[in-house]
Tab-separated table of C-alpha atoms in Angstrom:
chain	number	residue	atom	x	y	z
A	22	MET	CA	-8.578	-61.458	52.397
A	23	ARG	CA	-5.398	-61.441	54.382
A	24	LYS	CA	-6.010	-62.431	57.985
A	25	ILE	CA	-2.963	-62.352	60.204
A	26	LEU	CA	-3.041	-63.661	63.726
A	27	PHE	CA	-0.164	-62.693	65.912
A	28	LEU	CA	0.634	-62.658	69.584
A	29	LEU	CA	1.200	-59.248	71.093
A	30	THR	CA	3.209	-58.997	74.259
A	31	ILE	CA	2.105	-55.821	75.984
A	32	ALA	CA	4.172	-54.351	78.775
A	33	LEU	CA	1.840	-52.454	81.099
A	34	LEU	CA	3.343	-50.192	83.739
A	35	THR	CA	1.300	-50.125	86.958
A	36	THR	CA	2.036	-47.366	89.435
A	37	MET	CA	2.112	-48.543	93.032
A	38	CYS	CA	0.962	-45.515	94.971
A	39	LYS	CA	2.087	-46.614	98.424
A	40	ASN	CA	5.773	-46.975	97.638
A	41	ALA	CA	5.888	-44.948	94.402
A	42	THR	CA	7.514	-47.850	92.546
A	43	GLU	CA	6.568	-49.222	89.123
A	44	GLU	CA	5.844	-52.863	88.415
A	45	THR	CA	5.905	-54.262	84.876
A	46	THR	CA	3.388	-56.983	84.035
A	47	THR	CA	3.171	-58.923	80.770
A	48	HIS	CA	-0.071	-59.974	79.053
A	49	SER	CA	-0.695	-62.039	75.941
A	50	HIS	CA	-3.207	-60.474	73.583
A	51	GLU	CA	-4.313	-62.319	70.438
A	52	VAL	CA	-5.804	-60.140	67.708
A	53	GLU	CA	-6.819	-60.348	64.078
A	54	LEU	CA	-5.845	-57.657	61.600
A	55	LYS	CA	-8.890	-56.420	59.726
A	56	ALA	CA	-9.403	-55.947	56.013
A	57	ALA	CA	-10.229	-52.489	54.692
A	58	PRO	CA	-13.684	-51.221	55.720
A	59	ASP	CA	-16.393	-52.086	53.216
A	60	TRP	CA	-17.098	-48.396	52.585
A	61	SER	CA	-13.646	-48.055	50.995
A	62	LYS	CA	-14.318	-50.489	48.153
A	63	ASN	CA	-15.054	-47.798	45.539
A	64	ALA	CA	-13.688	-44.794	47.413
A	65	ASN	CA	-11.313	-42.021	46.461
A	66	ILE	CA	-9.224	-39.815	48.751
A	67	TYR	CA	-8.798	-36.030	48.877
A	68	GLU	CA	-5.855	-34.353	50.621
A	69	VAL	CA	-6.756	-31.193	52.555
A	70	ASN	CA	-3.928	-28.694	53.061
A	71	LEU	CA	-5.833	-26.780	55.733
A	72	ARG	CA	-3.341	-23.918	56.129
A	73	GLN	CA	-3.449	-23.083	52.423
A	74	TYR	CA	-7.040	-24.043	51.601
A	75	THR	CA	-8.648	-20.694	52.422
A	76	PRO	CA	-7.395	-17.148	53.062
A	77	GLU	CA	-8.218	-17.699	56.740
A	78	GLY	CA	-6.583	-21.127	56.868
A	79	THR	CA	-9.047	-22.328	59.497
A	80	ILE	CA	-11.332	-25.259	60.196
A	81	GLU	CA	-14.416	-23.040	60.077
A	82	ALA	CA	-13.449	-21.520	56.724
A	83	PHE	CA	-12.845	-24.957	55.220
A	84	LYS	CA	-16.343	-26.142	56.148
A	85	ALA	CA	-17.799	-23.907	53.440
A	86	HIS	CA	-16.144	-26.162	50.833
A	87	LEU	CA	-17.821	-29.372	51.999
A	88	PRO	CA	-20.885	-29.055	49.702
A	89	ARG	CA	-18.620	-28.439	46.689
A	90	LEU	CA	-16.430	-31.439	47.529
A	91	LYS	CA	-19.519	-33.596	47.985
A	92	GLU	CA	-20.769	-32.561	44.555
A	93	LEU	CA	-17.325	-33.330	43.127
A	94	GLY	CA	-17.671	-36.884	44.428
A	95	VAL	CA	-15.024	-36.951	47.172
A	96	ASP	CA	-15.222	-39.804	49.699
A	97	ILE	CA	-12.292	-39.618	52.131
A	98	LEU	CA	-11.019	-36.303	53.485
A	99	TRP	CA	-7.383	-36.620	54.561
A	100	PHE	CA	-6.293	-33.642	56.648
A	101	MET	CA	-2.614	-32.809	56.796
A	102	PRO	CA	-1.483	-32.521	60.463
A	103	ILE	CA	-3.700	-30.174	62.454
A	104	HIS	CA	-1.528	-30.099	65.591
A	105	PRO	CA	0.387	-27.148	67.069
A	106	ILE	CA	3.725	-26.658	65.291
A	107	GLY	CA	7.087	-26.590	67.044
A	108	GLU	CA	9.041	-23.360	67.399
A	109	VAL	CA	12.538	-24.745	68.066
A	110	ASN	CA	14.479	-25.086	64.791
A	111	ARG	CA	11.316	-24.025	62.935
A	112	LYS	CA	11.582	-23.749	59.154
A	113	GLY	CA	10.186	-20.522	57.744
A	114	SER	CA	7.892	-18.247	59.695
A	115	MET	CA	5.015	-20.729	60.047
A	116	GLY	CA	6.880	-24.026	60.235
A	117	SER	CA	6.072	-27.470	58.909
A	118	PRO	CA	2.767	-29.087	59.934
A	119	TYR	CA	4.816	-32.269	60.322
A	120	ALA	CA	6.770	-30.804	63.277
A	121	VAL	CA	4.208	-31.775	65.908
A	122	GLN	CA	4.372	-29.965	69.229
A	123	ASP	CA	1.432	-31.700	70.909
A	124	TYR	CA	-0.191	-34.903	69.632
A	125	LYS	CA	-3.425	-34.250	71.545
A	126	ALA	CA	-4.110	-30.651	70.550
A	127	VAL	CA	-5.344	-28.574	67.619
A	128	ASN	CA	-3.164	-25.798	66.227
A	129	PRO	CA	-4.836	-22.587	67.493
A	130	GLU	CA	-4.111	-21.022	64.096
A	131	TYR	CA	-6.602	-23.533	62.653
A	132	GLY	CA	-9.218	-23.399	65.398
A	133	THR	CA	-10.281	-25.447	68.404
A	134	MET	CA	-10.911	-29.083	69.201
A	135	GLU	CA	-14.624	-28.362	69.406
A	136	GLU	CA	-14.557	-26.851	65.920
A	137	PHE	CA	-12.721	-29.877	64.554
A	138	LYS	CA	-15.179	-32.275	66.184
A	139	ALA	CA	-18.041	-30.289	64.659
A	140	LEU	CA	-16.352	-30.487	61.249
A	141	VAL	CA	-15.987	-34.264	61.506
A	142	SER	CA	-19.623	-34.598	62.564
A	143	GLU	CA	-20.841	-32.447	59.672
A	144	ALA	CA	-18.624	-34.330	57.221
A	145	HIS	CA	-20.029	-37.636	58.465
A	146	ASP	CA	-23.578	-36.350	58.056
A	147	MET	CA	-22.749	-35.559	54.423
A	148	GLY	CA	-21.303	-39.022	53.780
A	149	PHE	CA	-17.578	-38.248	53.999
A	150	LYS	CA	-14.993	-40.217	55.942
A	151	VAL	CA	-12.254	-38.268	57.741
A	152	ILE	CA	-8.676	-39.381	58.354
A	153	LEU	CA	-5.862	-37.484	60.043
A	154	ASP	CA	-2.211	-37.227	59.097
A	155	TRP	CA	-0.063	-38.761	61.828
A	156	VAL	CA	3.675	-38.302	62.367
A	157	ALA	CA	4.915	-41.201	64.498
A	158	ASN	CA	8.602	-41.271	63.574
A	159	HIS	CA	9.539	-37.874	64.990
A	160	SER	CA	8.140	-34.783	66.672
A	161	ALA	CA	9.017	-31.138	67.108
A	162	PHE	CA	12.088	-30.579	69.291
A	163	ASP	CA	9.872	-28.727	71.773
A	164	ASN	CA	7.117	-31.331	71.867
A	165	VAL	CA	5.322	-31.493	75.215
A	166	TRP	CA	6.876	-34.909	75.795
A	167	TRP	CA	10.369	-33.405	75.792
A	168	ASN	CA	9.271	-30.478	77.905
A	169	ASP	CA	7.790	-32.959	80.408
A	170	LYS	CA	11.319	-34.369	80.809
A	171	HIS	CA	10.739	-37.599	78.896
A	172	THR	CA	14.221	-37.289	77.448
A	173	ASP	CA	14.602	-41.056	77.011
A	174	TRP	CA	11.652	-41.005	74.606
A	175	TYR	CA	14.009	-39.493	72.030
A	176	LYS	CA	17.138	-40.614	70.241
A	177	LEU	CA	20.034	-38.677	71.761
A	178	ASN	CA	23.586	-38.081	70.633
A	179	GLU	CA	26.654	-38.592	72.826
A	180	GLU	CA	26.046	-35.213	74.451
A	181	GLY	CA	22.477	-36.184	75.367
A	182	ILE	CA	20.983	-33.845	72.763
A	183	GLN	CA	18.027	-34.659	70.502
A	184	THR	CA	18.882	-35.457	66.887
A	185	HIS	CA	16.892	-35.150	63.691
A	186	PRO	CA	16.128	-38.364	61.749
A	187	GLU	CA	19.261	-39.905	60.282
A	188	ASP	CA	20.038	-39.362	56.589
A	189	THR	CA	17.436	-36.599	56.218
A	190	ASP	CA	17.426	-32.799	56.102
A	191	TRP	CA	14.467	-32.666	58.505
A	192	THR	CA	16.300	-30.416	60.913
A	193	ASP	CA	13.089	-29.122	62.497
A	194	VAL	CA	12.116	-32.485	64.022
A	195	ALA	CA	13.638	-34.845	66.593
A	196	ALA	CA	13.734	-38.631	66.111
A	197	LEU	CA	11.690	-40.669	68.592
A	198	ASN	CA	13.107	-43.695	70.417
A	199	TYR	CA	11.029	-46.799	69.678
A	200	GLU	CA	13.094	-48.869	72.077
A	201	ASN	CA	11.261	-47.064	74.866
A	202	GLU	CA	8.025	-48.831	75.826
A	203	ASP	CA	6.599	-45.792	77.602
A	204	MET	CA	6.928	-43.709	74.449
A	205	ARG	CA	5.218	-46.412	72.392
A	206	ASN	CA	2.315	-46.554	74.835
A	207	ALA	CA	1.984	-42.763	74.830
A	208	MET	CA	1.934	-42.731	71.017
A	209	ILE	CA	-0.798	-45.368	70.927
A	210	ASP	CA	-2.749	-43.445	73.543
A	211	ALA	CA	-2.574	-40.346	71.336
A	212	LEU	CA	-3.739	-42.316	68.289
A	213	LEU	CA	-6.690	-43.672	70.247
A	214	TYR	CA	-7.510	-40.189	71.532
A	215	TRP	CA	-8.585	-38.759	68.169
A	216	VAL	CA	-10.781	-41.747	67.343
A	217	LYS	CA	-12.468	-41.590	70.745
A	218	GLU	CA	-12.775	-37.811	71.015
A	219	ALA	CA	-13.326	-36.687	67.425
A	220	ASP	CA	-14.682	-39.911	65.875
A	221	ILE	CA	-12.224	-39.829	62.973
A	222	ASP	CA	-12.165	-42.798	60.597
A	223	GLY	CA	-8.456	-43.551	60.374
A	224	TYR	CA	-4.997	-42.217	59.708
A	225	ARG	CA	-2.527	-41.415	56.969
A	226	CYS	CA	0.804	-42.251	58.611
A	227	ASP	CA	3.790	-40.162	57.585
A	228	VAL	CA	7.008	-42.054	56.666
A	229	ALA	CA	5.393	-45.196	58.093
A	230	GLY	CA	8.246	-47.376	56.880
A	231	MET	CA	10.636	-45.686	59.322
A	232	VAL	CA	8.597	-46.921	62.305
A	233	PRO	CA	8.949	-50.536	63.570
A	234	LYS	CA	6.516	-53.110	62.216
A	235	ASP	CA	5.605	-54.469	65.641
A	236	PHE	CA	4.585	-51.004	66.796
A	237	TRP	CA	2.127	-50.659	63.928
A	238	GLN	CA	0.721	-54.143	64.577
A	239	HIS	CA	0.186	-53.233	68.202
A	240	ALA	CA	-1.230	-49.751	67.524
A	241	ILE	CA	-3.561	-50.700	64.675
A	242	SER	CA	-4.984	-53.662	66.583
A	243	HIS	CA	-5.880	-51.350	69.468
A	244	LEU	CA	-7.481	-48.843	67.098
A	245	HIS	CA	-9.679	-51.577	65.641
A	246	GLU	CA	-10.886	-52.448	69.122
A	247	ILE	CA	-12.739	-49.132	69.261
A	248	LYS	CA	-13.520	-48.552	65.554
A	249	HIS	CA	-12.898	-50.275	62.224
A	250	VAL	CA	-10.497	-47.607	60.982
A	251	PHE	CA	-8.872	-47.126	57.564
A	252	MET	CA	-5.068	-46.985	57.595
A	253	LEU	CA	-2.890	-45.435	54.872
A	254	ALA	CA	0.904	-45.698	54.982
A	255	GLU	CA	3.106	-43.121	53.307
A	256	ALA	CA	5.496	-45.758	52.023
A	257	ASP	CA	5.805	-48.173	49.122
A	258	GLU	CA	6.675	-51.357	51.036
A	259	PRO	CA	4.600	-54.584	51.110
A	260	TRP	CA	5.388	-55.380	54.770
A	261	LEU	CA	3.241	-52.461	55.879
A	262	HIS	CA	0.139	-54.373	54.797
A	263	GLU	CA	1.263	-57.224	57.060
A	264	ALA	CA	1.486	-54.633	59.833
A	265	GLY	CA	-2.183	-53.764	59.380
A	266	PHE	CA	-2.218	-50.959	56.806
A	267	HIS	CA	-4.904	-51.166	54.139
A	268	MET	CA	-3.305	-48.845	51.592
A	269	THR	CA	0.236	-47.871	50.671
A	270	TYR	CA	1.602	-45.120	48.445
A	271	GLY	CA	2.111	-45.962	44.781
A	272	TRP	CA	5.401	-44.066	44.629
A	273	GLY	CA	6.834	-46.382	41.997
A	274	PHE	CA	3.834	-45.969	39.710
A	275	HIS	CA	3.931	-42.205	40.222
A	276	HIS	CA	7.539	-42.119	39.043
A	277	VAL	CA	6.741	-44.316	36.045
A	278	MET	CA	4.001	-41.874	35.001
A	279	ASN	CA	6.453	-38.986	35.326
A	280	HIS	CA	9.132	-40.784	33.333
A	281	VAL	CA	6.813	-41.902	30.525
A	282	ALA	CA	5.478	-38.349	30.205
A	283	GLN	CA	9.036	-37.010	30.097
A	284	GLY	CA	10.156	-39.557	27.500
A	285	LYS	CA	12.523	-41.289	29.927
A	286	ASN	CA	10.554	-44.559	29.810
A	287	PRO	CA	8.680	-46.217	26.933
A	288	VAL	CA	4.924	-46.701	27.146
A	289	ALA	CA	5.508	-50.423	27.734
A	290	LYS	CA	7.057	-49.583	31.113
A	291	ILE	CA	3.539	-49.018	32.470
A	292	ASP	CA	2.662	-52.627	31.709
A	293	THR	CA	5.826	-54.122	33.151
A	294	PHE	CA	5.580	-52.010	36.295
A	295	LEU	CA	1.960	-52.968	36.982
A	296	MET	CA	2.800	-56.659	36.559
A	297	GLU	CA	5.798	-56.400	38.890
A	298	ASP	CA	3.746	-54.492	41.451
A	299	ALA	CA	1.010	-57.137	41.366
A	300	GLU	CA	3.610	-59.787	42.182
A	301	LYS	CA	4.864	-57.862	45.237
A	302	TYR	CA	1.473	-57.036	46.745
A	303	GLN	CA	-1.548	-59.159	47.624
A	304	PRO	CA	-4.784	-58.671	45.620
A	305	GLU	CA	-6.533	-57.139	48.647
A	306	ASP	CA	-3.791	-54.559	49.205
A	307	TYR	CA	-4.914	-51.097	48.131
A	308	ARG	CA	-2.357	-48.947	46.328
A	309	MET	CA	-2.788	-45.164	46.161
A	310	ASN	CA	-2.377	-43.559	42.735
A	311	PHE	CA	-1.552	-39.879	42.375
A	312	THR	CA	-0.116	-37.347	39.971
A	313	THR	CA	0.488	-34.822	42.754
A	314	ASN	CA	0.375	-34.349	46.524
A	315	HIS	CA	1.777	-31.812	48.998
A	316	ASP	CA	5.352	-33.121	48.667
A	317	GLU	CA	5.372	-33.469	44.895
A	318	ASN	CA	3.741	-30.101	44.317
A	319	THR	CA	6.092	-28.145	46.580
A	320	TRP	CA	9.399	-29.889	46.002
A	321	ASN	CA	9.216	-31.535	42.559
A	322	GLY	CA	6.814	-29.373	40.595
A	323	THR	CA	3.233	-29.031	39.456
A	324	ILE	CA	1.403	-31.530	37.272
A	325	GLU	CA	2.119	-29.316	34.281
A	326	GLU	CA	5.816	-29.047	35.127
A	327	ARG	CA	6.268	-32.805	35.485
A	328	LEU	CA	3.695	-34.244	33.078
A	329	GLY	CA	3.239	-31.447	30.539
A	330	GLN	CA	0.565	-32.185	27.948
A	331	PHE	CA	0.076	-35.672	29.413
A	332	GLY	CA	-1.338	-34.491	32.741
A	333	ASP	CA	-4.943	-35.378	31.949
A	334	ALA	CA	-4.030	-38.704	30.353
A	335	MET	CA	-1.971	-39.705	33.386
A	336	ASN	CA	-4.819	-38.733	35.695
A	337	VAL	CA	-7.155	-40.915	33.635
A	338	LEU	CA	-4.617	-43.729	34.000
A	339	GLY	CA	-4.332	-43.287	37.762
A	340	PHE	CA	-8.104	-43.193	38.203
A	341	THR	CA	-8.804	-46.320	36.142
A	342	VAL	CA	-6.015	-48.853	36.787
A	343	GLN	CA	-5.805	-50.798	40.046
A	344	GLY	CA	-5.580	-48.483	43.048
A	345	MET	CA	-7.382	-45.695	44.873
A	346	PRO	CA	-7.026	-42.247	43.256
A	347	LEU	CA	-5.889	-39.196	45.214
A	348	ILE	CA	-6.818	-35.572	44.530
A	349	TYR	CA	-4.716	-32.859	46.182
A	350	SER	CA	-6.080	-29.497	47.351
A	351	GLY	CA	-6.649	-27.331	44.279
A	352	GLN	CA	-5.998	-30.069	41.740
A	353	GLU	CA	-9.658	-29.840	40.754
A	354	ALA	CA	-9.124	-26.096	40.208
A	355	GLY	CA	-6.234	-26.622	37.796
A	356	LEU	CA	-3.578	-25.847	40.433
A	357	ASN	CA	-0.500	-24.766	38.488
A	358	LYS	CA	1.811	-23.290	41.104
A	359	ARG	CA	4.084	-24.736	43.746
A	360	ILE	CA	2.440	-24.139	47.110
A	361	SER	CA	4.797	-22.966	49.860
A	362	PHE	CA	5.385	-25.413	52.687
A	363	PHE	CA	6.492	-23.074	55.466
A	364	GLU	CA	4.657	-19.824	54.622
A	365	LYS	CA	1.069	-18.787	53.937
A	366	ASP	CA	0.233	-19.403	50.270
A	367	THR	CA	-3.496	-19.709	49.610
A	368	VAL	CA	-4.777	-22.051	46.901
A	369	ASP	CA	-6.737	-20.271	44.162
A	370	PHE	CA	-10.179	-21.837	43.687
A	371	SER	CA	-11.540	-19.070	41.443
A	372	ASP	CA	-11.668	-21.280	38.327
A	373	LEU	CA	-13.307	-24.643	38.940
A	374	SER	CA	-13.792	-25.600	35.300
A	375	LYS	CA	-11.379	-28.515	35.744
A	376	SER	CA	-13.729	-29.992	38.333
A	377	VAL	CA	-15.926	-31.399	35.562
A	378	PHE	CA	-13.062	-33.651	34.420
A	379	TYR	CA	-12.448	-35.032	37.908
A	380	ALA	CA	-16.149	-35.352	38.728
A	381	LYS	CA	-16.646	-37.616	35.711
A	382	LEU	CA	-13.717	-39.806	36.750
A	383	LEU	CA	-14.969	-40.057	40.334
A	384	LYS	CA	-18.468	-40.934	39.111
A	385	LEU	CA	-16.932	-43.621	36.904
A	386	LYS	CA	-15.124	-45.053	39.933
A	387	HIS	CA	-18.256	-45.104	42.065
A	388	GLU	CA	-20.507	-46.729	39.488
A	389	ASN	CA	-18.275	-49.334	37.825
A	390	GLU	CA	-17.365	-52.395	39.867
A	391	ALA	CA	-14.657	-53.372	37.379
A	392	ILE	CA	-12.469	-50.483	38.599
A	393	TRP	CA	-13.186	-50.744	42.319
A	394	ASN	CA	-10.373	-51.124	44.837
A	395	GLY	CA	-8.541	-54.319	45.767
A	396	THR	CA	-10.395	-57.576	45.234
A	397	TYR	CA	-13.649	-55.684	44.758
A	398	GLY	CA	-12.450	-54.739	41.269
A	399	ALA	CA	-10.688	-56.557	38.436
A	400	PRO	CA	-7.109	-56.392	37.142
A	401	ALA	CA	-6.319	-54.315	34.070
A	402	LYS	CA	-5.622	-56.219	30.866
A	403	ARG	CA	-3.667	-54.622	28.015
A	404	ILE	CA	-5.442	-54.333	24.672
A	405	ALA	CA	-3.129	-54.671	21.687
A	406	THR	CA	-3.197	-51.868	19.119
A	407	SER	CA	-1.523	-51.197	15.809
A	408	ASN	CA	0.659	-48.581	17.545
A	409	ASP	CA	1.589	-49.814	21.014
A	410	ASP	CA	4.654	-47.565	21.148
A	411	ALA	CA	2.357	-44.549	21.455
A	412	ILE	CA	-1.006	-45.937	22.565
A	413	TYR	CA	-1.692	-47.517	25.932
A	414	ALA	CA	-5.057	-49.291	25.819
A	415	TYR	CA	-6.540	-51.606	28.434
A	416	GLU	CA	-9.757	-52.943	29.865
A	417	ARG	CA	-11.045	-53.980	33.270
A	418	VAL	CA	-13.953	-56.399	33.310
A	419	LYS	CA	-15.994	-57.766	36.207
A	420	GLY	CA	-19.143	-59.688	35.414
A	421	GLU	CA	-21.208	-57.637	33.000
A	422	ASN	CA	-19.367	-54.430	33.880
A	423	LYS	CA	-16.542	-53.221	31.657
A	424	VAL	CA	-14.320	-50.141	31.412
A	425	VAL	CA	-12.063	-49.606	28.385
A	426	VAL	CA	-9.385	-46.897	28.306
A	427	MET	CA	-7.205	-45.669	25.433
A	428	LEU	CA	-4.404	-43.151	25.986
A	429	ASN	CA	-2.194	-41.419	23.440
A	430	LEU	CA	1.084	-40.958	25.284
A	431	SER	CA	2.923	-39.453	22.333
A	432	ALA	CA	3.477	-35.819	21.362
A	433	GLU	CA	1.627	-36.249	18.053
A	434	GLU	CA	-1.875	-37.166	16.937
A	435	GLN	CA	-2.172	-40.917	16.451
A	436	SER	CA	-4.534	-43.042	14.383
A	437	PHE	CA	-4.635	-46.705	15.368
A	438	GLU	CA	-6.674	-49.879	15.419
A	439	LEU	CA	-7.507	-52.367	18.137
A	440	THR	CA	-5.990	-55.632	16.928
A	441	ASP	CA	-7.374	-59.049	17.845
A	442	TYR	CA	-9.850	-57.511	20.295
A	443	SER	CA	-12.801	-59.815	20.866
A	444	GLY	CA	-14.491	-58.019	23.747
A	445	GLY	CA	-16.472	-55.697	21.534
A	446	THR	CA	-19.773	-54.310	22.748
A	447	LYS	CA	-21.700	-51.049	22.805
A	448	MET	CA	-20.215	-48.669	25.358
A	449	THR	CA	-20.523	-45.021	26.403
A	450	ASP	CA	-17.817	-42.345	26.254
A	451	ILE	CA	-17.946	-40.938	29.805
A	452	PHE	CA	-16.799	-37.479	28.731
A	453	THR	CA	-19.170	-36.948	25.773
A	454	ASP	CA	-21.954	-39.493	26.472
A	455	ASN	CA	-21.576	-40.680	22.870
A	456	GLU	CA	-22.120	-44.357	22.129
A	457	VAL	CA	-19.148	-46.312	20.790
A	458	ASP	CA	-19.728	-49.762	19.280
A	459	LEU	CA	-16.502	-51.664	19.894
A	460	GLU	CA	-17.921	-54.699	18.134
A	461	ASN	CA	-17.824	-52.899	14.795
A	462	GLU	CA	-15.609	-49.885	15.455
A	463	LYS	CA	-11.909	-50.723	15.805
A	464	SER	CA	-10.230	-47.607	14.382
A	465	PHE	CA	-9.608	-44.510	16.484
A	466	THR	CA	-7.741	-41.212	16.368
A	467	LEU	CA	-6.494	-39.441	19.484
A	468	SER	CA	-4.785	-36.074	19.729
A	469	ALA	CA	-1.409	-35.762	21.459
A	470	GLY	CA	-2.007	-36.576	25.117
A	471	GLY	CA	-5.582	-37.522	24.247
A	472	TYR	CA	-7.725	-40.167	25.903
A	473	LEU	CA	-10.918	-42.146	25.472
A	474	VAL	CA	-12.737	-43.721	28.416
A	475	LEU	CA	-15.618	-46.088	27.727
A	476	ALA	CA	-17.952	-47.747	30.213
A	477	LYS	CA	-20.656	-50.396	29.971
């Protein structure tokens, strides 16, 4: 467990009413960054695109899906930003949810604060955890902060005009100025607000790597003072764990899966990447595995577009190697269209046959300690086969618990043998419930893109 003690210097502005002057006082505040909450040890995460989830696109309409998601096996509900959306420089007719107009309000198109609080309460009663998407690097140009004349809370050009984040095409948002202590304090106050008022369980922080490390240390420590929250950073950088985040995006692994499926990388690249990643991150650091999310789906293509016939195999991989698996809205319904980002484009949930596949993988995650998150689980170990150019086989073992996975990542049926494998035992195929005796059975045949997942 990583425990980092650091000294926070907090500048507190005290208003002196009699002479209307401000006095800055400095306090030393020693805190300890907390490990991930215990409830996250075998958890998965589900991204909710609220606007597109139902024809109504509302909080109340989404609530009807909670029983289905519970049956699926979902643990953490991550809601994309639910705030009002800026109108200045808006993209499309509805705008991006990431152009936040008011950090302490609910988008009236989605519903009310009371409705959101009721949703969180109901989700908690059903055993879910709820985290909110948070955009700390930038806001809408017409955010209430700007309209309240806090112009120095933003990065300005030579003409004193707000600017969008450098080296991006995010022209609908204005970059915030983290050299301004008042802005930092207001941002922390807004983060605390949702935990206090709505009892949420943490945050997914957008482009977290673009925000200063010391801000995150300060903010996360204050969040933990009121609740042991779960923090996810949308970035693939180890320093974010030192800043207090429990989980970071597995962008690199995502790209490796894409490239192996597309024939741009050999199967062995999976092994080398996982070893390199393990050297960069600490054992307790959670990594988030995904084959799709709102960005990938909209801008880079569907699972079928990017992974083709290897979509299921890559999902099996992401659910069973080290890391917490993500499911995006509609993925369990075989989502095979790019969902619009700036317009209404409802996800089709009419065919939920694919849910069986994901439910089995989520059940596997819940019940098998070997594939739990961080130090709760065990590292994956490659199993040699007679055809390692096409077959990626591995096991994860913790105590008496074992999970063995075999993937055919070639475009043809493959017959192969496990070579020099001494961990043989009787196991169960999680998709068919058939018994497989690995002590005596070493030869297997998998169709193109096929997979075998065994548990004991």
